[in-house]
Coordinates of C-alpha atoms in Angstrom, one line a residue:
R1 CA -5.3 -32.7 -1.1
S2 CA -8.5 -31.2 -2.2
R3 CA -9.8 -30.2 -5.6
G4 CA -11.8 -27.1 -5.5
W5 CA -11.8 -23.4 -5.3
T6 CA -10.7 -22.7 -1.7
R7 CA -8.7 -23.8 1.2
G8 CA -9.8 -21.4 3.9
I9 CA -8.8 -17.8 3.6
G10 CA -8.3 -17.6 7.4
S11 CA -5.4 -20.1 7.2
Y12 CA -3.3 -17.7 5.2
S13 CA -0.8 -15.2 6.8
S14 CA -2.5 -11.9 6.5
S15 CA -2.4 -8.1 7.0
S16 CA -5.6 -6.6 8.1
V17 CA -4.8 -3.3 6.4
V18 CA -6.5 -4.4 3.2
D19 CA -9.7 -3.0 4.7
E20 CA -8.1 0.2 6.0
P21 CA -5.4 1.1 3.5
V22 CA -2.5 3.3 4.5
T23 CA -2.6 6.8 3.1
P24 CA 0.7 7.6 1.3
S25 CA 2.3 10.8 2.4
V26 CA 3.5 11.7 -1.2
K27 CA 1.7 14.5 -3.0
I28 CA 0.9 13.8 -6.7
T29 CA 1.6 16.9 -8.7
D30 CA 2.8 15.7 -12.1
T31 CA -0.2 14.6 -14.1
Q32 CA 0.2 16.3 -17.5
L33 CA 2.1 15.3 -20.6
L34 CA 5.8 16.3 -20.9
I35 CA 6.5 17.8 -24.3
N36 CA 9.5 20.0 -25.2
G37 CA 10.5 20.4 -21.6
K38 CA 7.1 21.6 -20.3
F39 CA 4.2 19.9 -18.6
V40 CA 1.1 20.5 -20.8
D41 CA -2.5 19.3 -21.1
A42 CA -3.5 16.9 -23.9
A43 CA -4.5 18.6 -27.1
S44 CA -8.0 17.2 -26.6
G45 CA -8.2 18.3 -23.0
K46 CA -9.1 14.7 -22.0
T47 CA -7.9 13.0 -18.8
F48 CA -8.2 9.5 -17.5
P49 CA -8.2 8.1 -14.0
T50 CA -5.3 6.0 -12.6
L51 CA -6.5 3.7 -9.8
D52 CA -5.2 2.4 -6.5
P53 CA -5.2 -1.4 -7.0
R54 CA -5.6 -1.9 -3.2
T55 CA -9.1 -0.5 -3.4
G56 CA -10.0 0.4 -7.0
D57 CA -10.4 4.0 -5.9
V58 CA -9.1 6.9 -8.1
I59 CA -5.7 8.3 -7.2
T60 CA -5.8 11.1 -9.6
H61 CA -6.6 12.0 -13.2
V62 CA -3.9 12.1 -15.9
A63 CA -3.7 13.9 -19.2
E64 CA -4.8 11.5 -22.0
G65 CA -2.4 11.8 -24.9
D66 CA -3.5 10.7 -28.4
A67 CA -2.1 11.1 -32.0
E68 CA -2.0 14.9 -31.9
D69 CA 0.1 14.8 -28.8
V70 CA 2.4 12.2 -30.2
N71 CA 2.9 14.4 -33.3
R72 CA 3.8 17.4 -31.0
A73 CA 6.2 15.2 -29.0
V74 CA 7.9 13.7 -32.1
A75 CA 8.3 17.2 -33.6
A76 CA 9.9 18.4 -30.4
A77 CA 12.2 15.3 -30.3
R78 CA 13.1 15.8 -33.9
K79 CA 14.0 19.4 -33.5
A80 CA 16.0 18.6 -30.4
F81 CA 18.0 16.0 -32.3
D82 CA 18.4 17.9 -35.6
E83 CA 19.1 21.3 -34.0
G84 CA 19.5 21.0 -30.3
P85 CA 22.6 20.6 -28.1
W86 CA 22.1 17.0 -26.8
P87 CA 23.7 15.1 -29.7
R88 CA 26.3 17.9 -30.2
M89 CA 27.5 18.3 -26.6
T90 CA 30.5 16.2 -25.5
A91 CA 29.7 12.7 -24.4
Y92 CA 31.2 13.7 -21.0
E93 CA 28.7 16.4 -20.5
R94 CA 25.8 14.1 -21.3
S95 CA 27.3 11.7 -18.8
R96 CA 27.4 14.5 -16.1
I97 CA 23.7 15.3 -16.6
L98 CA 22.8 11.6 -16.3
L99 CA 24.9 11.4 -13.1
R100 CA 23.2 14.5 -11.7
F101 CA 19.9 12.8 -12.4
A102 CA 21.0 9.7 -10.5
D103 CA 21.9 11.9 -7.5
L104 CA 18.5 13.6 -7.6
L105 CA 16.8 10.2 -7.7
E106 CA 18.7 9.1 -4.7
K107 CA 17.4 12.1 -2.8
H108 CA 13.8 11.3 -3.7
I109 CA 13.7 7.5 -3.2
D110 CA 10.9 7.7 -0.6
D111 CA 8.5 9.7 -2.9
L112 CA 9.4 7.6 -5.9
A113 CA 8.8 4.3 -4.0
A114 CA 5.5 5.6 -2.6
I115 CA 4.2 6.6 -6.0
E116 CA 5.3 3.3 -7.5
T117 CA 3.6 1.3 -4.7
W118 CA 0.4 3.4 -4.8
D119 CA 0.0 3.3 -8.6
N120 CA 1.1 -0.3 -9.0
G121 CA 0.5 -2.3 -5.8
K122 CA 3.9 -3.7 -5.3
P123 CA 5.4 -3.9 -1.8
Y124 CA 6.9 -0.5 -0.7
K125 CA 10.0 -2.3 0.6
Q126 CA 10.5 -3.9 -2.8
A127 CA 10.2 -0.5 -4.5
A128 CA 12.4 1.4 -2.0
E129 CA 15.1 -1.1 -1.4
D130 CA 15.4 -3.0 -4.7
E131 CA 13.7 -1.3 -7.7
I132 CA 14.5 2.4 -7.2
P133 CA 18.2 1.7 -6.3
G134 CA 18.2 -0.5 -9.4
F135 CA 16.9 2.4 -11.4
I136 CA 19.6 4.7 -10.0
R137 CA 22.4 2.1 -10.6
L138 CA 21.3 1.7 -14.2
M139 CA 21.4 5.4 -14.9
R140 CA 24.9 5.6 -13.5
Y141 CA 25.9 2.6 -15.5
Y142 CA 24.8 4.2 -18.8
A143 CA 26.2 7.6 -17.7
G144 CA 29.5 5.8 -17.5
W145 CA 29.1 4.4 -21.0
A146 CA 28.3 7.8 -22.6
D147 CA 31.9 8.8 -23.3
K148 CA 33.1 5.3 -24.1
I149 CA 31.1 4.7 -27.3
H150 CA 33.5 4.6 -30.2
G151 CA 34.1 2.9 -33.5
L152 CA 37.1 1.0 -34.9
T153 CA 40.0 1.4 -37.4
V154 CA 39.6 -1.4 -39.9
P155 CA 42.5 -2.9 -41.9
V156 CA 41.4 -3.7 -45.5
D157 CA 43.0 -4.8 -48.7
G158 CA 44.4 -1.9 -50.6
K159 CA 45.6 1.7 -49.8
Y160 CA 42.6 2.9 -47.8
H161 CA 42.1 4.2 -44.3
V162 CA 38.8 2.8 -43.0
Q163 CA 37.1 3.7 -39.8
T164 CA 33.7 3.0 -38.3
L165 CA 31.6 5.7 -36.6
H166 CA 28.9 4.8 -34.0
E167 CA 26.3 7.5 -34.4
P168 CA 22.9 8.0 -32.5
I169 CA 20.0 6.7 -34.4
G170 CA 17.7 9.7 -34.0
V171 CA 14.3 9.9 -32.5
A172 CA 13.5 6.8 -30.4
G173 CA 9.9 5.8 -29.7
Q174 CA 9.6 3.8 -26.5
I175 CA 6.6 2.0 -24.9
I176 CA 6.9 0.6 -21.3
P177 CA 4.7 -1.8 -19.3
W178 CA 2.9 -1.4 -16.0
N179 CA 4.6 -4.2 -13.9
F180 CA 7.9 -2.4 -13.3
P181 CA 7.2 1.2 -14.4
L182 CA 10.4 2.9 -13.2
L183 CA 12.8 0.0 -14.0
M184 CA 11.4 -0.3 -17.5
F185 CA 11.7 3.5 -17.8
A186 CA 15.3 3.3 -16.9
W187 CA 16.0 0.3 -19.2
K188 CA 14.6 2.3 -22.1
I189 CA 15.9 5.9 -21.6
G190 CA 19.3 5.0 -20.1
P191 CA 21.0 3.6 -23.3
A192 CA 19.0 5.9 -25.6
L193 CA 20.2 9.1 -23.9
A194 CA 23.7 7.9 -23.3
C195 CA 24.1 7.4 -27.1
G196 CA 22.8 10.9 -27.8
N197 CA 19.3 10.2 -29.1
T198 CA 16.1 12.0 -28.3
V199 CA 13.0 10.1 -27.0
V200 CA 9.3 10.0 -27.1
L201 CA 8.1 7.5 -24.4
K202 CA 4.6 6.3 -23.8
T203 CA 3.9 5.1 -20.3
A204 CA 1.5 2.3 -19.4
E205 CA -2.0 3.7 -18.9
L206 CA -2.3 1.7 -15.6
T207 CA 0.8 3.2 -14.1
P208 CA 1.6 6.7 -15.5
L209 CA 2.7 8.6 -12.4
S210 CA 6.2 7.6 -11.5
A211 CA 7.8 8.3 -14.9
L212 CA 6.4 11.8 -14.9
Y213 CA 7.9 12.5 -11.5
A214 CA 11.3 11.1 -12.5
T215 CA 11.3 13.1 -15.8
R216 CA 10.8 16.3 -13.8
L217 CA 14.0 15.4 -11.9
L218 CA 15.8 14.7 -15.1
H219 CA 15.1 18.2 -16.4
E220 CA 16.1 19.6 -13.1
A221 CA 19.5 17.8 -13.7
G222 CA 20.0 19.8 -16.9
L223 CA 18.4 17.8 -19.7
P224 CA 17.7 20.1 -22.6
P225 CA 14.0 20.6 -23.7
G226 CA 12.7 18.1 -26.3
V227 CA 15.2 15.4 -25.5
L228 CA 12.8 13.3 -23.5
N229 CA 9.0 13.6 -24.0
I230 CA 6.5 11.6 -22.0
I231 CA 3.0 10.7 -23.3
S232 CA 0.4 9.2 -21.0
G233 CA -2.3 7.4 -23.0
F234 CA -3.7 4.2 -24.4
G235 CA -2.1 1.8 -26.8
R236 CA -4.9 2.0 -29.4
T237 CA -4.4 5.7 -29.8
A238 CA -1.1 7.1 -28.5
G239 CA 0.8 3.8 -28.8
S240 CA -0.4 3.1 -32.3
A241 CA 0.4 6.7 -33.4
L242 CA 3.9 6.4 -32.1
C243 CA 4.6 3.0 -33.8
S244 CA 3.3 4.3 -37.1
H245 CA 5.0 7.7 -37.0
M246 CA 7.1 8.3 -40.1
D247 CA 9.6 10.6 -38.2
V248 CA 10.4 8.1 -35.5
N249 CA 13.7 6.3 -36.3
K250 CA 13.5 3.4 -33.8
L251 CA 11.0 1.6 -31.6
A252 CA 11.5 -0.2 -28.3
F253 CA 8.5 -2.1 -26.7
T254 CA 8.1 -4.1 -23.6
G255 CA 4.8 -5.9 -23.1
S256 CA 2.7 -8.9 -24.3
T257 CA 3.6 -11.0 -27.3
E258 CA 0.3 -10.2 -28.8
T259 CA 0.8 -6.5 -28.7
G260 CA 4.4 -7.0 -29.8
R261 CA 3.1 -8.4 -33.1
T262 CA 1.1 -5.2 -33.6
V263 CA 4.1 -3.0 -32.8
L264 CA 6.2 -4.9 -35.4
D265 CA 3.5 -4.7 -38.0
L266 CA 2.9 -1.0 -37.6
A267 CA 6.7 -0.3 -37.7
A268 CA 6.9 -2.3 -41.0
K269 CA 3.9 -0.6 -42.6
S270 CA 5.2 2.9 -41.8
N271 CA 8.9 3.6 -42.4
L272 CA 10.3 0.2 -41.6
K273 CA 11.9 1.5 -38.4
P274 CA 14.0 -1.1 -36.5
V275 CA 12.3 -2.6 -33.4
T276 CA 13.4 -4.2 -30.2
L277 CA 10.8 -6.3 -28.4
E278 CA 10.9 -7.7 -24.9
L279 CA 7.8 -9.8 -24.7
G280 CA 6.1 -12.6 -22.7
G281 CA 7.5 -15.7 -21.0
K282 CA 6.6 -19.0 -19.5
S283 CA 10.0 -19.8 -17.9
P284 CA 10.9 -23.2 -16.5
F285 CA 12.4 -23.6 -13.0
I286 CA 14.0 -27.0 -12.8
V287 CA 14.7 -28.6 -9.4
C288 CA 17.1 -31.6 -9.7
E289 CA 17.2 -34.7 -7.6
D290 CA 20.3 -33.5 -5.6
A291 CA 18.7 -30.3 -4.5
D292 CA 18.5 -29.0 -1.0
I293 CA 14.7 -29.1 -0.9
D294 CA 14.2 -26.3 1.6
K295 CA 16.4 -23.9 -0.3
A296 CA 14.9 -25.0 -3.6
V297 CA 11.3 -24.4 -2.3
E298 CA 12.2 -20.9 -1.2
L299 CA 13.9 -20.0 -4.5
A300 CA 11.1 -21.5 -6.6
H301 CA 8.6 -19.5 -4.5
F302 CA 10.6 -16.3 -5.0
A303 CA 10.9 -17.0 -8.8
L304 CA 7.2 -17.2 -9.2
F305 CA 5.5 -15.0 -6.6
F306 CA 7.9 -12.0 -6.8
N307 CA 6.0 -8.8 -7.8
Q308 CA 2.6 -10.7 -7.3
G309 CA 3.7 -13.0 -10.1
Q310 CA 3.4 -10.1 -12.5
C311 CA 6.9 -10.6 -14.0
C312 CA 7.7 -11.7 -17.6
V313 CA 10.6 -13.9 -16.4
A314 CA 8.6 -15.5 -13.5
G315 CA 9.6 -19.1 -13.0
S316 CA 6.1 -20.2 -13.8
R317 CA 6.7 -23.8 -14.8
T318 CA 8.2 -25.6 -11.9
F319 CA 9.7 -28.9 -12.9
V320 CA 10.7 -31.2 -10.0
H321 CA 12.5 -34.5 -10.1
E322 CA 10.3 -37.4 -9.2
S323 CA 12.5 -38.6 -6.4
V324 CA 11.9 -35.3 -4.4
Y325 CA 8.5 -34.3 -5.9
D326 CA 6.2 -35.1 -3.1
E327 CA 8.4 -33.5 -0.4
F328 CA 8.8 -30.4 -2.6
V329 CA 5.0 -30.1 -3.3
E330 CA 4.2 -30.3 0.4
K331 CA 6.7 -27.7 1.4
A332 CA 5.8 -25.4 -1.6
R333 CA 2.2 -25.5 -0.4
A334 CA 3.3 -24.7 3.2
R335 CA 5.4 -21.8 2.0
A336 CA 2.6 -20.3 -0.1
M337 CA 0.3 -20.5 2.9
K338 CA 2.7 -18.5 4.9
R339 CA 3.0 -15.7 2.3
V340 CA 1.9 -12.4 3.8
V341 CA -0.8 -10.7 1.7
G342 CA -2.0 -7.2 2.4
D343 CA -1.5 -3.5 2.0
P344 CA 1.8 -3.1 0.3
F345 CA 2.6 -0.1 2.4
K346 CA 2.6 -2.2 5.6
P347 CA 5.9 -3.6 6.9
G348 CA 6.2 -7.4 6.5
V349 CA 3.8 -7.6 3.6
E350 CA 5.2 -9.8 0.8
Q351 CA 2.3 -9.6 -1.7
G352 CA 0.1 -6.7 -2.7
P353 CA -2.8 -6.6 -5.1
Q354 CA -2.8 -7.4 -8.8
I355 CA -2.8 -4.4 -11.0
D356 CA -6.5 -4.1 -11.9
I357 CA -9.8 -6.0 -12.2
K358 CA -9.0 -7.2 -15.7
Q359 CA -5.8 -8.9 -14.6
F360 CA -7.5 -10.2 -11.4
E361 CA -10.3 -11.8 -13.4
K362 CA -7.8 -13.3 -15.9
I363 CA -5.9 -15.0 -13.1
R364 CA -9.1 -16.4 -11.6
T365 CA -10.1 -17.8 -15.1
Y366 CA -6.8 -19.6 -15.4
I367 CA -7.2 -21.0 -11.9
K368 CA -10.6 -22.3 -12.8
S369 CA -9.1 -23.8 -16.0
G370 CA -6.5 -25.6 -13.9
I371 CA -9.1 -27.2 -11.7
E372 CA -11.3 -28.2 -14.6
S373 CA -8.4 -29.8 -16.5
G374 CA -7.5 -32.0 -13.6
A375 CA -4.6 -30.4 -11.8
T376 CA -4.6 -30.6 -8.0
L377 CA -5.2 -27.3 -6.3
E378 CA -2.9 -27.5 -3.3
C379 CA -3.9 -24.1 -1.9
G380 CA -5.3 -20.7 -2.8
G381 CA -7.5 -20.0 -5.8
E382 CA -9.7 -17.3 -4.3
Q383 CA -9.8 -13.6 -3.8
Y384 CA -8.0 -12.5 -0.7
G385 CA -10.1 -10.1 1.4
S386 CA -13.2 -8.2 0.4
K387 CA -11.7 -5.1 -1.3
G388 CA -9.2 -4.5 -4.1
F389 CA -7.6 -7.0 -6.5
F390 CA -5.9 -9.4 -4.1
V391 CA -5.4 -13.1 -5.1
Q392 CA -4.5 -15.8 -2.7
P393 CA -1.1 -17.4 -3.3
T394 CA -2.0 -20.4 -5.4
V395 CA -0.2 -23.7 -5.9
F396 CA -1.1 -26.5 -8.4
S397 CA 0.5 -29.9 -8.5
N398 CA 0.1 -32.8 -10.9
V399 CA 0.2 -30.3 -13.8
Q400 CA 0.5 -31.7 -17.3
D401 CA 2.2 -29.9 -20.2
N402 CA -1.0 -29.7 -22.3
M403 CA -2.9 -27.7 -19.6
L404 CA -3.5 -24.0 -20.2
I405 CA -1.9 -23.2 -16.8
A406 CA 1.3 -24.9 -18.1
K407 CA 1.3 -23.2 -21.5
D408 CA -0.1 -19.7 -21.1
E409 CA 1.5 -16.7 -19.3
I410 CA -0.8 -16.3 -16.3
F411 CA 1.0 -13.2 -14.9
G412 CA -0.2 -13.8 -11.4
P413 CA 0.6 -15.6 -8.1
V414 CA -0.1 -19.2 -9.5
Q415 CA 2.7 -21.8 -9.1
T416 CA 2.4 -24.9 -11.3
I417 CA 4.4 -28.0 -10.3
S418 CA 5.2 -30.8 -12.7
K419 CA 7.2 -34.1 -12.3
F420 CA 10.1 -35.2 -14.5
K421 CA 12.4 -38.3 -14.6
D422 CA 15.7 -37.3 -16.2
L423 CA 17.5 -34.5 -17.9
D424 CA 16.7 -35.4 -21.5
E425 CA 13.0 -35.4 -20.6
V426 CA 13.0 -32.1 -18.8
I427 CA 15.1 -30.3 -21.4
R428 CA 12.7 -31.4 -24.1
R429 CA 9.6 -30.3 -22.1
A430 CA 11.2 -27.1 -20.9
N431 CA 12.0 -26.1 -24.5
K432 CA 8.6 -27.1 -25.9
S433 CA 7.2 -23.6 -25.6
R434 CA 6.7 -20.6 -27.9
Y435 CA 8.5 -18.6 -25.3
G436 CA 12.2 -18.4 -24.4
L437 CA 12.8 -15.5 -22.0
A438 CA 14.4 -17.1 -19.0
A439 CA 15.0 -20.3 -17.0
G440 CA 16.1 -21.4 -13.6
V441 CA 18.1 -24.4 -12.5
F442 CA 18.6 -25.7 -8.9
T443 CA 21.3 -28.3 -8.5
Q444 CA 24.6 -28.9 -6.7
N445 CA 26.1 -30.7 -9.6
I446 CA 28.3 -28.5 -11.9
D447 CA 28.0 -30.9 -14.8
T448 CA 24.2 -30.8 -14.6
A449 CA 24.2 -27.1 -14.3
N450 CA 26.4 -26.8 -17.4
T451 CA 24.3 -29.2 -19.4
L452 CA 21.1 -27.4 -18.7
A453 CA 22.6 -23.9 -19.1
R454 CA 23.6 -24.7 -22.7
A455 CA 20.5 -26.8 -23.6
L456 CA 17.8 -24.5 -22.4
Q457 CA 16.5 -22.2 -25.1
A458 CA 16.3 -19.0 -23.1
G459 CA 17.9 -15.5 -23.1
S460 CA 18.8 -15.9 -19.4
V461 CA 19.6 -19.0 -17.3
C462 CA 20.0 -18.6 -13.6
I463 CA 21.8 -21.3 -11.6
N464 CA 20.8 -21.5 -8.0
C465 CA 19.5 -17.9 -8.1
Y466 CA 16.7 -16.0 -9.8
H467 CA 15.5 -12.4 -10.5
V468 CA 19.0 -11.0 -10.8
F469 CA 18.6 -7.7 -12.7
D470 CA 22.0 -6.1 -12.6
A471 CA 22.5 -3.2 -15.0
A472 CA 25.3 -5.0 -16.8
I473 CA 23.4 -8.2 -17.5
P474 CA 21.8 -8.4 -21.0
F475 CA 18.1 -9.2 -21.0
G476 CA 16.0 -10.5 -23.8
G477 CA 14.4 -13.7 -25.2
Y478 CA 14.5 -16.5 -27.7
K479 CA 11.6 -17.4 -30.0
M480 CA 8.4 -15.4 -29.3
S481 CA 9.8 -13.8 -26.2
G482 CA 11.3 -11.0 -28.2
I483 CA 13.9 -9.4 -30.5
G484 CA 17.2 -7.9 -29.3
R485 CA 18.6 -7.3 -25.9
E486 CA 18.3 -4.6 -23.2
K487 CA 20.8 -3.6 -20.5
G488 CA 24.5 -4.0 -20.5
V489 CA 26.7 -3.1 -23.4
Y490 CA 24.2 -4.9 -25.7
G491 CA 21.6 -2.3 -24.9
L492 CA 23.6 0.4 -26.6
N493 CA 23.5 -1.4 -30.0
N494 CA 19.8 -0.7 -30.2
Y495 CA 20.4 3.1 -30.3
L496 CA 23.4 3.3 -32.6
Q497 CA 24.0 3.4 -36.4
V498 CA 27.3 2.1 -37.7
K499 CA 28.8 4.1 -40.5
A500 CA 31.9 3.0 -42.5
V501 CA 34.1 5.8 -43.7
V502 CA 36.7 5.1 -46.4
N503 CA 39.6 7.4 -47.4
P504 CA 42.3 6.6 -50.0
L505 CA 45.9 6.8 -48.9
K506 CA 48.8 8.1 -50.9
N507 CA 52.2 6.7 -50.2
P508 CA 51.3 5.2 -46.8
A509 CA 54.1 4.3 -44.5
W510 CA 52.1 1.2 -43.5
L511 CA 48.8 -0.5 -44.2

């Protein structure tokens, strides 16, 4: 095994279309801000480019929202909540609008997937067959919840009738990331709208296009003006203004832990609005001694390399029992070398480009750090091709817990493999992290699975599977991986106030 930067680009499975990218058939028409049901220019008139990560070329220019636009959007959302029909219509009617939206999404899967792939770089098949259907499923899931949100009758000491009301919280500010633009859009707006709230959502500046397209469909489905407003812009301007706004009642943010600190700070310094945060991760994937190695290698590969490694729950710390370690490393290296990298619009391509030059360079810096700290570079480590932001699938072995590649969230196609002796050791090492978003366990022993499932400090633990994002499964983290949960019934709690109503009873028949 060599230490060094490269192991021959030519030995990787490839797709030559990196040099001649496929031209998507979809036409980009929605590039303005969406405020009060209308597409409008930014108040400043500014725009910014959104780039094709396959080449670095400009796809189109998008309106650049800032504080003035956030003020306009919040005012529209406030009026829609205080005076508009959305929180006052029956829950069943809200449900019907969300279901019509899901039907429209289903008719536009091809365009949505093409926009998502073009703007983000993820494989088209992944977008069209997994992520957009997941978006649709989640909207139907929360449409089903809309008319099932209710309070309780509470028995108390004394002659009182006590009930709880679950009421919408008001104007929700939401900020989504660039790695799963449409899925994160759905995770945010689904529960918020089902509960009767209004929303101002800031898209990621790197991937603004798909949410604008989807929002047009939502208004076509019958969403009243002002209920959902979309601001494209940058965190330091539009994001900061949204977090600090005194008329926003709740914030939801998905992104880095560092930015999450800022979001929480701005919320506290303004009107102390409640905040849910879904932040970074450095998730352990544990391969036990009884594992079927071929299956374990494939699942560990999927856990890390899915979505170009740009996934907060990526199984980015692979722990393998010492008795099967050498075999696992060799097969993990071989699997990575077979991974097909290229134009994500091409059939058979498993890995597209990283999102932008900044992320590309960050990953290369971590790879260099791994080499310099003494880890063994099994394969990869270099740019793939001569154009765009492609990184070779990279595998490190002999990784020690104190190395940066074992501690920091790389957010790229870099698998780190470490050796362990027994369960007590791997539990201690897996939990010794500031993150606690997810974990994976590969074992055939039910007792081992149960021990690890309870011992691992993570919001999600997957046994012999990974990256299962069903609409009903709650998602969130321990420690510095976040606050609160998204999806499932738990996701509704973020967008509801609980009110206790107490009435005295005269001569009650019963208490």
